Amino acid sequence: MNIDTYQDLFIDYLISERGYSKNTIESYSRELGRFVEYIIKLGIENLEGVGQNTIVQYLNYLSELKLDKRSQHHNMVVIRQFFKFLIRERYINNNPTTLIDIPRLSQNLPEYLTIEEVENLLSAPSGKDKFGIRDLAILELMYSAGLRASELCNLKVEDIDLVAGLVKVFGKGSKERLVPIGQNAIRKVKDYIENARGAIQKVSGVTYLFLNKNGKRLSRVGLWKILRHSFASHLIQNGADLRSVQQMLGHSDISTTQIYTHLDIKRISEIYKKFHPRG
């Protein structure tokens, strides 16, 4: 078999036996594809021809590509798993990654928001229309249950028990877990289900909990847009100038950023009354 065939067999194994998510599979395919392309350019046509020196050279190649330590680490994790799979399935006899040290990652603590910053984020959506009610429920539930973006988007109505205060989550590798949620999240999700979800849903039979404006399952991209919207709204509400917000959001035209100014008409009115001589 050629190298591409071994690559396909490995990816099939990750999907069928390991149950990796779509995003993980795409990441593994991309990074393994880069490695396969590299060794083919070296003139290696058989995986038995890959030795420790080849792996060391590839690590140097990743450094030359200016990949950070985390990316280099993940590339080596993928390659090591690939060769372990080949050994286990008896496609090859020697594992060239055995004595190779994977680049270490620094143990920096992740950045986090203060309680006050979280409170500000949770109060960003207005909660006055159906989408505001939805967005409040999303933020409260994510924070209360510590959900990943993909986990929240894949929740179904039947996965949440508002009486018991529990949500059933399917995480990485399709692993199921039950997570308790607080009273604030329970109230906001209940409000969304009773007063907003039906108005957003346009066709029957959609079982996902959170829906987009088309009445379909909310995507990860859609979720990030909601969080981005909250980010921009808070900046405007707390006095950030429009040009600064434009730069932070990456808008090429300031007119795009100006959509956020309508969110704080009350504050603008108060500033007008305070500072205008005829206010």
PDB file of C-alpha atoms in Angstrom:
ATOM      1  CA  MET A   1       0.000   0.000   0.000  1.00  0.00           C
ATOM      2  CA  ASN A   2       1.134   3.543  -0.634  1.00  0.00           C
ATOM      3  CA  ILE A   3       1.538   6.135   2.129  1.00  0.00           C
ATOM      4  CA  ASP A   4      -1.782   7.858   1.353  1.00  0.00           C
ATOM      5  CA  THR A   5      -3.621   4.581   1.934  1.00  0.00           C
ATOM      6  CA  TYR A   6      -2.076   4.198   5.407  1.00  0.00           C
ATOM      7  CA  GLN A   7      -3.117   7.745   6.152  1.00  0.00           C
ATOM      8  CA  ASP A   8      -6.726   6.996   5.143  1.00  0.00           C
ATOM      9  CA  LEU A   9      -6.782   3.842   7.277  1.00  0.00           C
ATOM     10  CA  PHE A  10      -5.596   5.812  10.300  1.00  0.00           C
ATOM     11  CA  ILE A  11      -8.256   8.493   9.850  1.00  0.00           C
ATOM     12  CA  ASP A  12     -10.950   5.827   9.463  1.00  0.00           C
ATOM     13  CA  TYR A  13      -9.730   4.295  12.735  1.00  0.00           C
ATOM     14  CA  LEU A  14     -10.013   7.643  14.533  1.00  0.00           C
ATOM     15  CA  ILE A  15     -13.578   8.061  13.288  1.00  0.00           C
ATOM     16  CA  SER A  16     -14.934   4.543  13.748  1.00  0.00           C
ATOM     17  CA  GLU A  17     -13.070   3.340  16.833  1.00  0.00           C
ATOM     18  CA  ARG A  18     -11.955   6.429  18.703  1.00  0.00           C
ATOM     19  CA  GLY A  19     -15.061   8.506  17.969  1.00  0.00           C
ATOM     20  CA  TYR A  20     -13.129  11.730  17.447  1.00  0.00           C
ATOM     21  CA  SER A  21     -15.127  14.854  16.625  1.00  0.00           C
ATOM     22  CA  LYS A  22     -15.285  16.353  13.155  1.00  0.00           C
ATOM     23  CA  ASN A  23     -13.010  19.239  14.155  1.00  0.00           C
ATOM     24  CA  THR A  24     -10.415  16.883  15.650  1.00  0.00           C
ATOM     25  CA  ILE A  25     -10.477  14.695  12.543  1.00  0.00           C
ATOM     26  CA  GLU A  26      -9.930  17.748  10.348  1.00  0.00           C
ATOM     27  CA  SER A  27      -6.998  18.807  12.521  1.00  0.00           C
ATOM     28  CA  TYR A  28      -5.421  15.332  12.442  1.00  0.00           C
ATOM     29  CA  SER A  29      -5.919  15.057   8.663  1.00  0.00           C
ATOM     30  CA  ARG A  30      -4.340  18.440   8.064  1.00  0.00           C
ATOM     31  CA  GLU A  31      -1.289  17.833  10.248  1.00  0.00           C
ATOM     32  CA  LEU A  32      -0.747  14.255   9.097  1.00  0.00           C
ATOM     33  CA  GLY A  33      -1.149  15.419   5.498  1.00  0.00           C
ATOM     34  CA  ARG A  34       1.627  17.962   6.029  1.00  0.00           C
ATOM     35  CA  PHE A  35       3.917  15.216   7.333  1.00  0.00           C
ATOM     36  CA  VAL A  36       3.132  12.833   4.462  1.00  0.00           C
ATOM     37  CA  GLU A  37       3.733  15.595   1.928  1.00  0.00           C
ATOM     38  CA  TYR A  38       7.088  16.340   3.576  1.00  0.00           C
ATOM     39  CA  ILE A  39       8.400  12.754   3.501  1.00  0.00           C
ATOM     40  CA  ILE A  40       7.245  12.279  -0.092  1.00  0.00           C
ATOM     41  CA  LYS A  41       9.247  15.387  -1.060  1.00  0.00           C
ATOM     42  CA  LEU A  42      12.258  13.724   0.571  1.00  0.00           C
ATOM     43  CA  GLY A  43      11.804  10.855  -1.851  1.00  0.00           C
ATOM     44  CA  ILE A  44      10.530   8.413   0.777  1.00  0.00           C
ATOM     45  CA  GLU A  45       7.911   6.176  -0.813  1.00  0.00           C
ATOM     46  CA  ASN A  46       7.623   3.554   1.929  1.00  0.00           C
ATOM     47  CA  LEU A  47       6.956   4.207   5.627  1.00  0.00           C
ATOM     48  CA  GLU A  48       9.683   1.726   6.536  1.00  0.00           C
ATOM     49  CA  GLY A  49      12.037   4.332   5.115  1.00  0.00           C
ATOM     50  CA  VAL A  50      11.070   6.860   7.797  1.00  0.00           C
ATOM     51  CA  GLY A  51      13.714   6.864  10.537  1.00  0.00           C
ATOM     52  CA  GLN A  52      14.429   8.899  13.645  1.00  0.00           C
ATOM     53  CA  ASN A  53      16.512  11.339  11.607  1.00  0.00           C
ATOM     54  CA  THR A  54      13.490  11.956   9.378  1.00  0.00           C
ATOM     55  CA  ILE A  55      11.362  12.835  12.416  1.00  0.00           C
ATOM     56  CA  VAL A  56      14.059  15.167  13.778  1.00  0.00           C
ATOM     57  CA  GLN A  57      14.323  16.851  10.390  1.00  0.00           C
ATOM     58  CA  TYR A  58      10.563  17.269  10.317  1.00  0.00           C
ATOM     59  CA  LEU A  59      10.583  18.929  13.749  1.00  0.00           C
ATOM     60  CA  ASN A  60      13.177  21.379  12.438  1.00  0.00           C
ATOM     61  CA  TYR A  61      10.967  21.936   9.399  1.00  0.00           C
ATOM     62  CA  LEU A  62       8.019  22.814  11.663  1.00  0.00           C
ATOM     63  CA  SER A  63      10.217  25.347  13.455  1.00  0.00           C
ATOM     64  CA  GLU A  64      11.191  26.864  10.119  1.00  0.00           C
ATOM     65  CA  LEU A  65       7.479  27.274   9.368  1.00  0.00           C
ATOM     66  CA  LYS A  66       7.314  29.469  12.508  1.00  0.00           C
ATOM     67  CA  LEU A  67       4.776  27.183  14.166  1.00  0.00           C
ATOM     68  CA  ASP A  68       4.506  27.821  17.892  1.00  0.00           C
ATOM     69  CA  LYS A  69       5.403  25.186  20.493  1.00  0.00           C
ATOM     70  CA  ARG A  70       1.789  24.146  20.964  1.00  0.00           C
ATOM     71  CA  SER A  71       1.356  23.450  17.243  1.00  0.00           C
ATOM     72  CA  GLN A  72       4.653  21.569  17.067  1.00  0.00           C
ATOM     73  CA  HIS A  73       3.592  19.521  20.103  1.00  0.00           C
ATOM     74  CA  HIS A  74       0.269  18.611  18.521  1.00  0.00           C
ATOM     75  CA  ASN A  75       1.918  17.687  15.225  1.00  0.00           C
ATOM     76  CA  MET A  76       4.179  15.242  17.046  1.00  0.00           C
ATOM     77  CA  VAL A  77       1.238  13.802  19.006  1.00  0.00           C
ATOM     78  CA  VAL A  78      -0.543  13.101  15.708  1.00  0.00           C
ATOM     79  CA  ILE A  79       2.531  11.531  14.098  1.00  0.00           C
ATOM     80  CA  ARG A  80       3.257   9.392  17.159  1.00  0.00           C
ATOM     81  CA  GLN A  81      -0.333   8.113  17.226  1.00  0.00           C
ATOM     82  CA  PHE A  82      -0.088   7.395  13.502  1.00  0.00           C
ATOM     83  CA  PHE A  83       2.986   5.193  13.887  1.00  0.00           C
ATOM     84  CA  LYS A  84       1.604   3.448  16.976  1.00  0.00           C
ATOM     85  CA  PHE A  85      -1.453   2.569  14.899  1.00  0.00           C
ATOM     86  CA  LEU A  86       0.730   1.212  12.093  1.00  0.00           C
ATOM     87  CA  ILE A  87       2.743  -0.924  14.528  1.00  0.00           C
ATOM     88  CA  ARG A  88      -0.366  -2.284  16.249  1.00  0.00           C
ATOM     89  CA  GLU A  89      -1.928  -3.211  12.917  1.00  0.00           C
ATOM     90  CA  ARG A  90       1.398  -4.750  11.822  1.00  0.00           C
ATOM     91  CA  TYR A  91       1.740  -2.564   8.756  1.00  0.00           C
ATOM     92  CA  ILE A  92       5.321  -1.663   9.764  1.00  0.00           C
ATOM     93  CA  ASN A  93       7.909  -3.137  12.135  1.00  0.00           C
ATOM     94  CA  ASN A  94       9.722  -0.106  13.549  1.00  0.00           C
ATOM     95  CA  ASN A  95       8.390   3.055  15.206  1.00  0.00           C
ATOM     96  CA  PRO A  96      10.705   6.002  14.398  1.00  0.00           C
ATOM     97  CA  THR A  97       9.039   8.262  17.012  1.00  0.00           C
ATOM     98  CA  THR A  98       9.817   6.086  20.052  1.00  0.00           C
ATOM     99  CA  LEU A  99      12.941   7.941  21.172  1.00  0.00           C
ATOM    100  CA  ILE A 100      11.858  11.381  19.963  1.00  0.00           C
ATOM    101  CA  ASP A 101      10.986  13.917  22.671  1.00  0.00           C
ATOM    102  CA  ILE A 102       7.769  15.790  22.015  1.00  0.00           C
ATOM    103  CA  PRO A 103       8.310  19.579  22.412  1.00  0.00           C
ATOM    104  CA  ARG A 104       7.252  20.498  25.919  1.00  0.00           C
ATOM    105  CA  LEU A 105       4.537  23.017  26.585  1.00  0.00           C
ATOM    106  CA  SER A 106       4.870  25.689  29.229  1.00  0.00           C
ATOM    107  CA  GLN A 107       2.437  25.257  32.071  1.00  0.00           C
ATOM    108  CA  ASN A 108       1.007  28.760  31.929  1.00  0.00           C
ATOM    109  CA  LEU A 109      -2.338  29.170  33.589  1.00  0.00           C
ATOM    110  CA  PRO A 110      -5.108  30.045  31.115  1.00  0.00           C
ATOM    111  CA  GLU A 111      -6.434  33.575  31.122  1.00  0.00           C
ATOM    112  CA  TYR A 112      -9.775  34.025  32.801  1.00  0.00           C
ATOM    113  CA  LEU A 113     -12.378  36.682  33.448  1.00  0.00           C
ATOM    114  CA  THR A 114     -12.988  38.228  36.832  1.00  0.00           C
ATOM    115  CA  ILE A 115     -16.406  37.735  38.410  1.00  0.00           C
ATOM    116  CA  GLU A 116     -17.228  41.358  37.582  1.00  0.00           C
ATOM    117  CA  GLU A 117     -16.227  40.829  33.947  1.00  0.00           C
ATOM    118  CA  VAL A 118     -18.421  37.725  33.756  1.00  0.00           C
ATOM    119  CA  GLU A 119     -21.326  39.669  35.240  1.00  0.00           C
ATOM    120  CA  ASN A 120     -20.809  42.337  32.585  1.00  0.00           C
ATOM    121  CA  LEU A 121     -20.760  39.713  29.828  1.00  0.00           C
ATOM    122  CA  LEU A 122     -23.905  38.025  31.101  1.00  0.00           C
ATOM    123  CA  SER A 123     -25.737  41.325  31.194  1.00  0.00           C
ATOM    124  CA  ALA A 124     -24.824  42.267  27.620  1.00  0.00           C
ATOM    125  CA  PRO A 125     -27.910  40.910  25.772  1.00  0.00           C
ATOM    126  CA  SER A 126     -30.998  43.040  26.274  1.00  0.00           C
ATOM    127  CA  GLY A 127     -33.292  40.082  26.924  1.00  0.00           C
ATOM    128  CA  LYS A 128     -36.216  42.123  25.572  1.00  0.00           C
ATOM    129  CA  ASP A 129     -36.826  40.333  22.278  1.00  0.00           C
ATOM    130  CA  LYS A 130     -36.755  36.648  21.343  1.00  0.00           C
ATOM    131  CA  PHE A 131     -33.083  36.720  20.342  1.00  0.00           C
ATOM    132  CA  GLY A 132     -32.074  38.671  23.417  1.00  0.00           C
ATOM    133  CA  ILE A 133     -33.849  36.083  25.571  1.00  0.00           C
ATOM    134  CA  ARG A 134     -32.030  33.331  23.681  1.00  0.00           C
ATOM    135  CA  ASP A 135     -28.640  35.004  24.059  1.00  0.00           C
ATOM    136  CA  LEU A 136     -29.117  35.448  27.802  1.00  0.00           C
ATOM    137  CA  ALA A 137     -29.965  31.751  28.108  1.00  0.00           C
ATOM    138  CA  ILE A 138     -26.898  30.794  26.063  1.00  0.00           C
ATOM    139  CA  LEU A 139     -24.476  32.835  28.148  1.00  0.00           C
ATOM    140  CA  GLU A 140     -25.943  31.768  31.480  1.00  0.00           C
ATOM    141  CA  LEU A 141     -25.958  28.089  30.511  1.00  0.00           C
ATOM    142  CA  MET A 142     -22.425  28.118  29.101  1.00  0.00           C
ATOM    143  CA  TYR A 143     -21.096  29.785  32.231  1.00  0.00           C
ATOM    144  CA  SER A 144     -23.131  27.703  34.665  1.00  0.00           C
ATOM    145  CA  ALA A 145     -22.223  24.341  33.120  1.00  0.00           C
ATOM    146  CA  GLY A 146     -18.769  25.156  31.714  1.00  0.00           C
ATOM    147  CA  LEU A 147     -19.790  24.042  28.234  1.00  0.00           C
ATOM    148  CA  ARG A 148     -17.634  24.033  25.132  1.00  0.00           C
ATOM    149  CA  ALA A 149     -19.069  25.923  22.167  1.00  0.00           C
ATOM    150  CA  SER A 150     -19.703  22.708  20.215  1.00  0.00           C
ATOM    151  CA  GLU A 151     -21.341  21.076  23.253  1.00  0.00           C
ATOM    152  CA  LEU A 152     -23.799  23.926  23.655  1.00  0.00           C
ATOM    153  CA  CYS A 153     -24.669  23.994  19.937  1.00  0.00           C
ATOM    154  CA  ASN A 154     -25.412  20.257  19.957  1.00  0.00           C
ATOM    155  CA  LEU A 155     -27.718  20.330  22.982  1.00  0.00           C
ATOM    156  CA  LYS A 156     -31.257  19.168  22.381  1.00  0.00           C
ATOM    157  CA  VAL A 157     -34.347  20.197  24.323  1.00  0.00           C
ATOM    158  CA  GLU A 158     -34.554  16.727  25.862  1.00  0.00           C
ATOM    159  CA  ASP A 159     -30.981  17.033  27.182  1.00  0.00           C
ATOM    160  CA  ILE A 160     -31.871  19.607  29.810  1.00  0.00           C
ATOM    161  CA  ASP A 161     -33.889  18.884  32.975  1.00  0.00           C
ATOM    162  CA  LEU A 162     -34.985  22.191  34.454  1.00  0.00           C
ATOM    163  CA  VAL A 163     -36.686  20.535  37.433  1.00  0.00           C
ATOM    164  CA  ALA A 164     -33.611  18.576  38.504  1.00  0.00           C
ATOM    165  CA  GLY A 165     -31.257  21.327  37.353  1.00  0.00           C
ATOM    166  CA  LEU A 166     -29.178  19.007  35.157  1.00  0.00           C
ATOM    167  CA  VAL A 167     -27.949  19.088  31.591  1.00  0.00           C
ATOM    168  CA  LYS A 168     -26.779  16.008  29.659  1.00  0.00           C
ATOM    169  CA  VAL A 169     -23.711  16.853  27.613  1.00  0.00           C
ATOM    170  CA  PHE A 170     -21.980  14.889  24.876  1.00  0.00           C
ATOM    171  CA  GLY A 171     -18.329  15.906  24.940  1.00  0.00           C
ATOM    172  CA  LYS A 172     -15.176  14.892  23.103  1.00  0.00           C
ATOM    173  CA  GLY A 173     -15.177  11.341  21.852  1.00  0.00           C
ATOM    174  CA  SER A 174     -18.986  11.223  22.306  1.00  0.00           C
ATOM    175  CA  LYS A 175     -18.487  10.876  26.073  1.00  0.00           C
ATOM    176  CA  GLU A 176     -21.671  11.630  27.983  1.00  0.00           C
ATOM    177  CA  ARG A 177     -21.750  13.522  31.268  1.00  0.00           C
ATOM    178  CA  LEU A 178     -24.390  15.079  33.538  1.00  0.00           C
ATOM    179  CA  VAL A 179     -23.670  18.605  34.711  1.00  0.00           C
ATOM    180  CA  PRO A 180     -25.634  20.547  37.365  1.00  0.00           C
ATOM    181  CA  ILE A 181     -26.722  24.087  36.509  1.00  0.00           C
ATOM    182  CA  GLY A 182     -27.549  27.030  38.762  1.00  0.00           C
ATOM    183  CA  GLN A 183     -30.828  28.816  39.347  1.00  0.00           C
ATOM    184  CA  ASN A 184     -29.951  31.756  37.088  1.00  0.00           C
ATOM    185  CA  ALA A 185     -29.323  29.419  34.170  1.00  0.00           C
ATOM    186  CA  ILE A 186     -32.501  27.469  34.923  1.00  0.00           C
ATOM    187  CA  ARG A 187     -34.570  30.664  34.902  1.00  0.00           C
ATOM    188  CA  LYS A 188     -33.060  32.011  31.689  1.00  0.00           C
ATOM    189  CA  VAL A 189     -33.337  28.716  29.798  1.00  0.00           C
ATOM    190  CA  LYS A 190     -36.911  28.267  31.003  1.00  0.00           C
ATOM    191  CA  ASP A 191     -37.750  31.797  29.825  1.00  0.00           C
ATOM    192  CA  TYR A 192     -36.182  31.030  26.451  1.00  0.00           C
ATOM    193  CA  ILE A 193     -38.037  27.729  25.992  1.00  0.00           C
ATOM    194  CA  GLU A 194     -41.402  29.160  27.071  1.00  0.00           C
ATOM    195  CA  ASN A 195     -41.255  32.601  25.483  1.00  0.00           C
ATOM    196  CA  ALA A 196     -38.728  32.685  22.642  1.00  0.00           C
ATOM    197  CA  ARG A 197     -37.792  29.325  21.157  1.00  0.00           C
ATOM    198  CA  GLY A 198     -41.212  28.703  19.600  1.00  0.00           C
ATOM    199  CA  ALA A 199     -41.122  32.117  17.952  1.00  0.00           C
ATOM    200  CA  ILE A 200     -37.670  31.428  16.485  1.00  0.00           C
ATOM    201  CA  GLN A 201     -38.442  27.889  15.304  1.00  0.00           C
ATOM    202  CA  LYS A 202     -39.912  28.037  11.796  1.00  0.00           C
ATOM    203  CA  VAL A 203     -40.450  24.364  11.022  1.00  0.00           C
ATOM    204  CA  SER A 204     -41.558  21.493  13.190  1.00  0.00           C
ATOM    205  CA  GLY A 205     -39.291  18.660  14.169  1.00  0.00           C
ATOM    206  CA  VAL A 206     -36.199  20.708  15.084  1.00  0.00           C
ATOM    207  CA  THR A 207     -35.030  19.249  18.404  1.00  0.00           C
ATOM    208  CA  TYR A 208     -31.916  21.325  19.038  1.00  0.00           C
ATOM    209  CA  LEU A 209     -32.225  23.635  22.027  1.00  0.00           C
ATOM    210  CA  PHE A 210     -30.669  26.789  20.621  1.00  0.00           C
ATOM    211  CA  LEU A 211     -31.743  27.956  17.177  1.00  0.00           C
ATOM    212  CA  ASN A 212     -30.477  30.598  14.769  1.00  0.00           C
ATOM    213  CA  LYS A 213     -32.572  33.256  13.055  1.00  0.00           C
ATOM    214  CA  ASN A 214     -33.532  30.706  10.375  1.00  0.00           C
ATOM    215  CA  GLY A 215     -34.954  28.344  12.974  1.00  0.00           C
ATOM    216  CA  LYS A 216     -32.147  25.817  12.536  1.00  0.00           C
ATOM    217  CA  ARG A 217     -29.436  24.584  14.883  1.00  0.00           C
ATOM    218  CA  LEU A 218     -27.159  27.349  16.064  1.00  0.00           C
ATOM    219  CA  SER A 219     -23.648  26.784  14.728  1.00  0.00           C
ATOM    220  CA  ARG A 220     -20.343  27.434  16.459  1.00  0.00           C
ATOM    221  CA  VAL A 221     -19.801  30.371  14.107  1.00  0.00           C
ATOM    222  CA  GLY A 222     -23.201  31.743  15.065  1.00  0.00           C
ATOM    223  CA  LEU A 223     -22.372  31.374  18.744  1.00  0.00           C
ATOM    224  CA  TRP A 224     -19.099  33.248  18.367  1.00  0.00           C
ATOM    225  CA  LYS A 225     -20.967  36.019  16.565  1.00  0.00           C
ATOM    226  CA  ILE A 226     -23.246  36.343  19.608  1.00  0.00           C
ATOM    227  CA  LEU A 227     -20.234  36.562  21.951  1.00  0.00           C
ATOM    228  CA  ARG A 228     -18.549  39.031  19.582  1.00  0.00           C
ATOM    229  CA  HIS A 229     -21.715  41.111  19.573  1.00  0.00           C
ATOM    230  CA  SER A 230     -21.738  41.148  23.393  1.00  0.00           C
ATOM    231  CA  PHE A 231     -18.056  42.126  23.411  1.00  0.00           C
ATOM    232  CA  ALA A 232     -18.641  45.102  21.135  1.00  0.00           C
ATOM    233  CA  SER A 233     -21.808  46.159  22.952  1.00  0.00           C
ATOM    234  CA  HIS A 234     -20.003  46.301  26.281  1.00  0.00           C
ATOM    235  CA  LEU A 235     -17.173  48.355  24.890  1.00  0.00           C
ATOM    236  CA  ILE A 236     -19.611  50.929  23.530  1.00  0.00           C
ATOM    237  CA  GLN A 237     -21.695  50.939  26.718  1.00  0.00           C
ATOM    238  CA  ASN A 238     -18.630  51.521  28.860  1.00  0.00           C
ATOM    239  CA  GLY A 239     -17.414  54.501  26.909  1.00  0.00           C
ATOM    240  CA  ALA A 240     -15.018  53.091  24.300  1.00  0.00           C
ATOM    241  CA  ASP A 241     -14.659  55.315  21.246  1.00  0.00           C
ATOM    242  CA  LEU A 242     -15.927  54.021  17.953  1.00  0.00           C
ATOM    243  CA  ARG A 243     -12.526  54.032  16.215  1.00  0.00           C
ATOM    244  CA  SER A 244     -10.996  51.829  18.920  1.00  0.00           C
ATOM    245  CA  VAL A 245     -13.870  49.367  18.718  1.00  0.00           C
ATOM    246  CA  GLN A 246     -13.535  49.347  14.930  1.00  0.00           C
ATOM    247  CA  GLN A 247      -9.868  48.363  15.205  1.00  0.00           C
ATOM    248  CA  MET A 248     -10.524  45.661  17.807  1.00  0.00           C
ATOM    249  CA  LEU A 249     -13.290  44.108  15.708  1.00  0.00           C
ATOM    250  CA  GLY A 250     -11.272  44.369  12.503  1.00  0.00           C
ATOM    251  CA  HIS A 251     -13.956  46.307  10.620  1.00  0.00           C
ATOM    252  CA  SER A 252     -12.606  47.935   7.459  1.00  0.00           C
ATOM    253  CA  ASP A 253     -15.459  50.456   7.411  1.00  0.00           C
ATOM    254  CA  ILE A 254     -16.531  52.311  10.543  1.00  0.00           C
ATOM    255  CA  SER A 255     -20.137  52.240   9.336  1.00  0.00           C
ATOM    256  CA  THR A 256     -20.114  48.528  10.154  1.00  0.00           C
ATOM    257  CA  THR A 257     -19.131  49.323  13.741  1.00  0.00           C
ATOM    258  CA  GLN A 258     -21.805  51.997  14.042  1.00  0.00           C
ATOM    259  CA  ILE A 259     -24.528  49.342  14.278  1.00  0.00           C
ATOM    260  CA  TYR A 260     -23.553  48.972  17.933  1.00  0.00           C
ATOM    261  CA  THR A 261     -24.230  52.601  18.781  1.00  0.00           C
ATOM    262  CA  HIS A 262     -27.995  52.117  18.632  1.00  0.00           C
ATOM    263  CA  LEU A 263     -27.712  49.712  21.542  1.00  0.00           C
ATOM    264  CA  ASP A 264     -27.027  52.487  24.027  1.00  0.00           C
ATOM    265  CA  ILE A 265     -29.423  55.268  23.116  1.00  0.00           C
ATOM    266  CA  LYS A 266     -30.290  55.827  26.787  1.00  0.00           C
ATOM    267  CA  ARG A 267     -26.656  56.454  27.687  1.00  0.00           C
ATOM    268  CA  ILE A 268     -26.187  58.791  24.717  1.00  0.00           C
ATOM    269  CA  SER A 269     -29.292  60.695  25.793  1.00  0.00           C
ATOM    270  CA  GLU A 270     -27.921  61.054  29.312  1.00  0.00           C
ATOM    271  CA  ILE A 271     -24.575  62.373  27.991  1.00  0.00           C
ATOM    272  CA  TYR A 272     -26.422  64.844  25.782  1.00  0.00           C
ATOM    273  CA  LYS A 273     -28.483  66.183  28.693  1.00  0.00           C
ATOM    274  CA  LYS A 274     -25.411  66.426  30.912  1.00  0.00           C
ATOM    275  CA  PHE A 275     -23.034  68.197  28.537  1.00  0.00           C
ATOM    276  CA  HIS A 276     -25.095  70.086  25.949  1.00  0.00           C
ATOM    277  CA  PRO A 277     -25.812  73.706  26.997  1.00  0.00           C
ATOM    278  CA  ARG A 278     -29.395  73.320  25.815  1.00  0.00           C
ATOM    279  CA  GLY A 279     -29.794  69.772  27.047  1.00  0.00           C
TER     280      GLY A 279
END
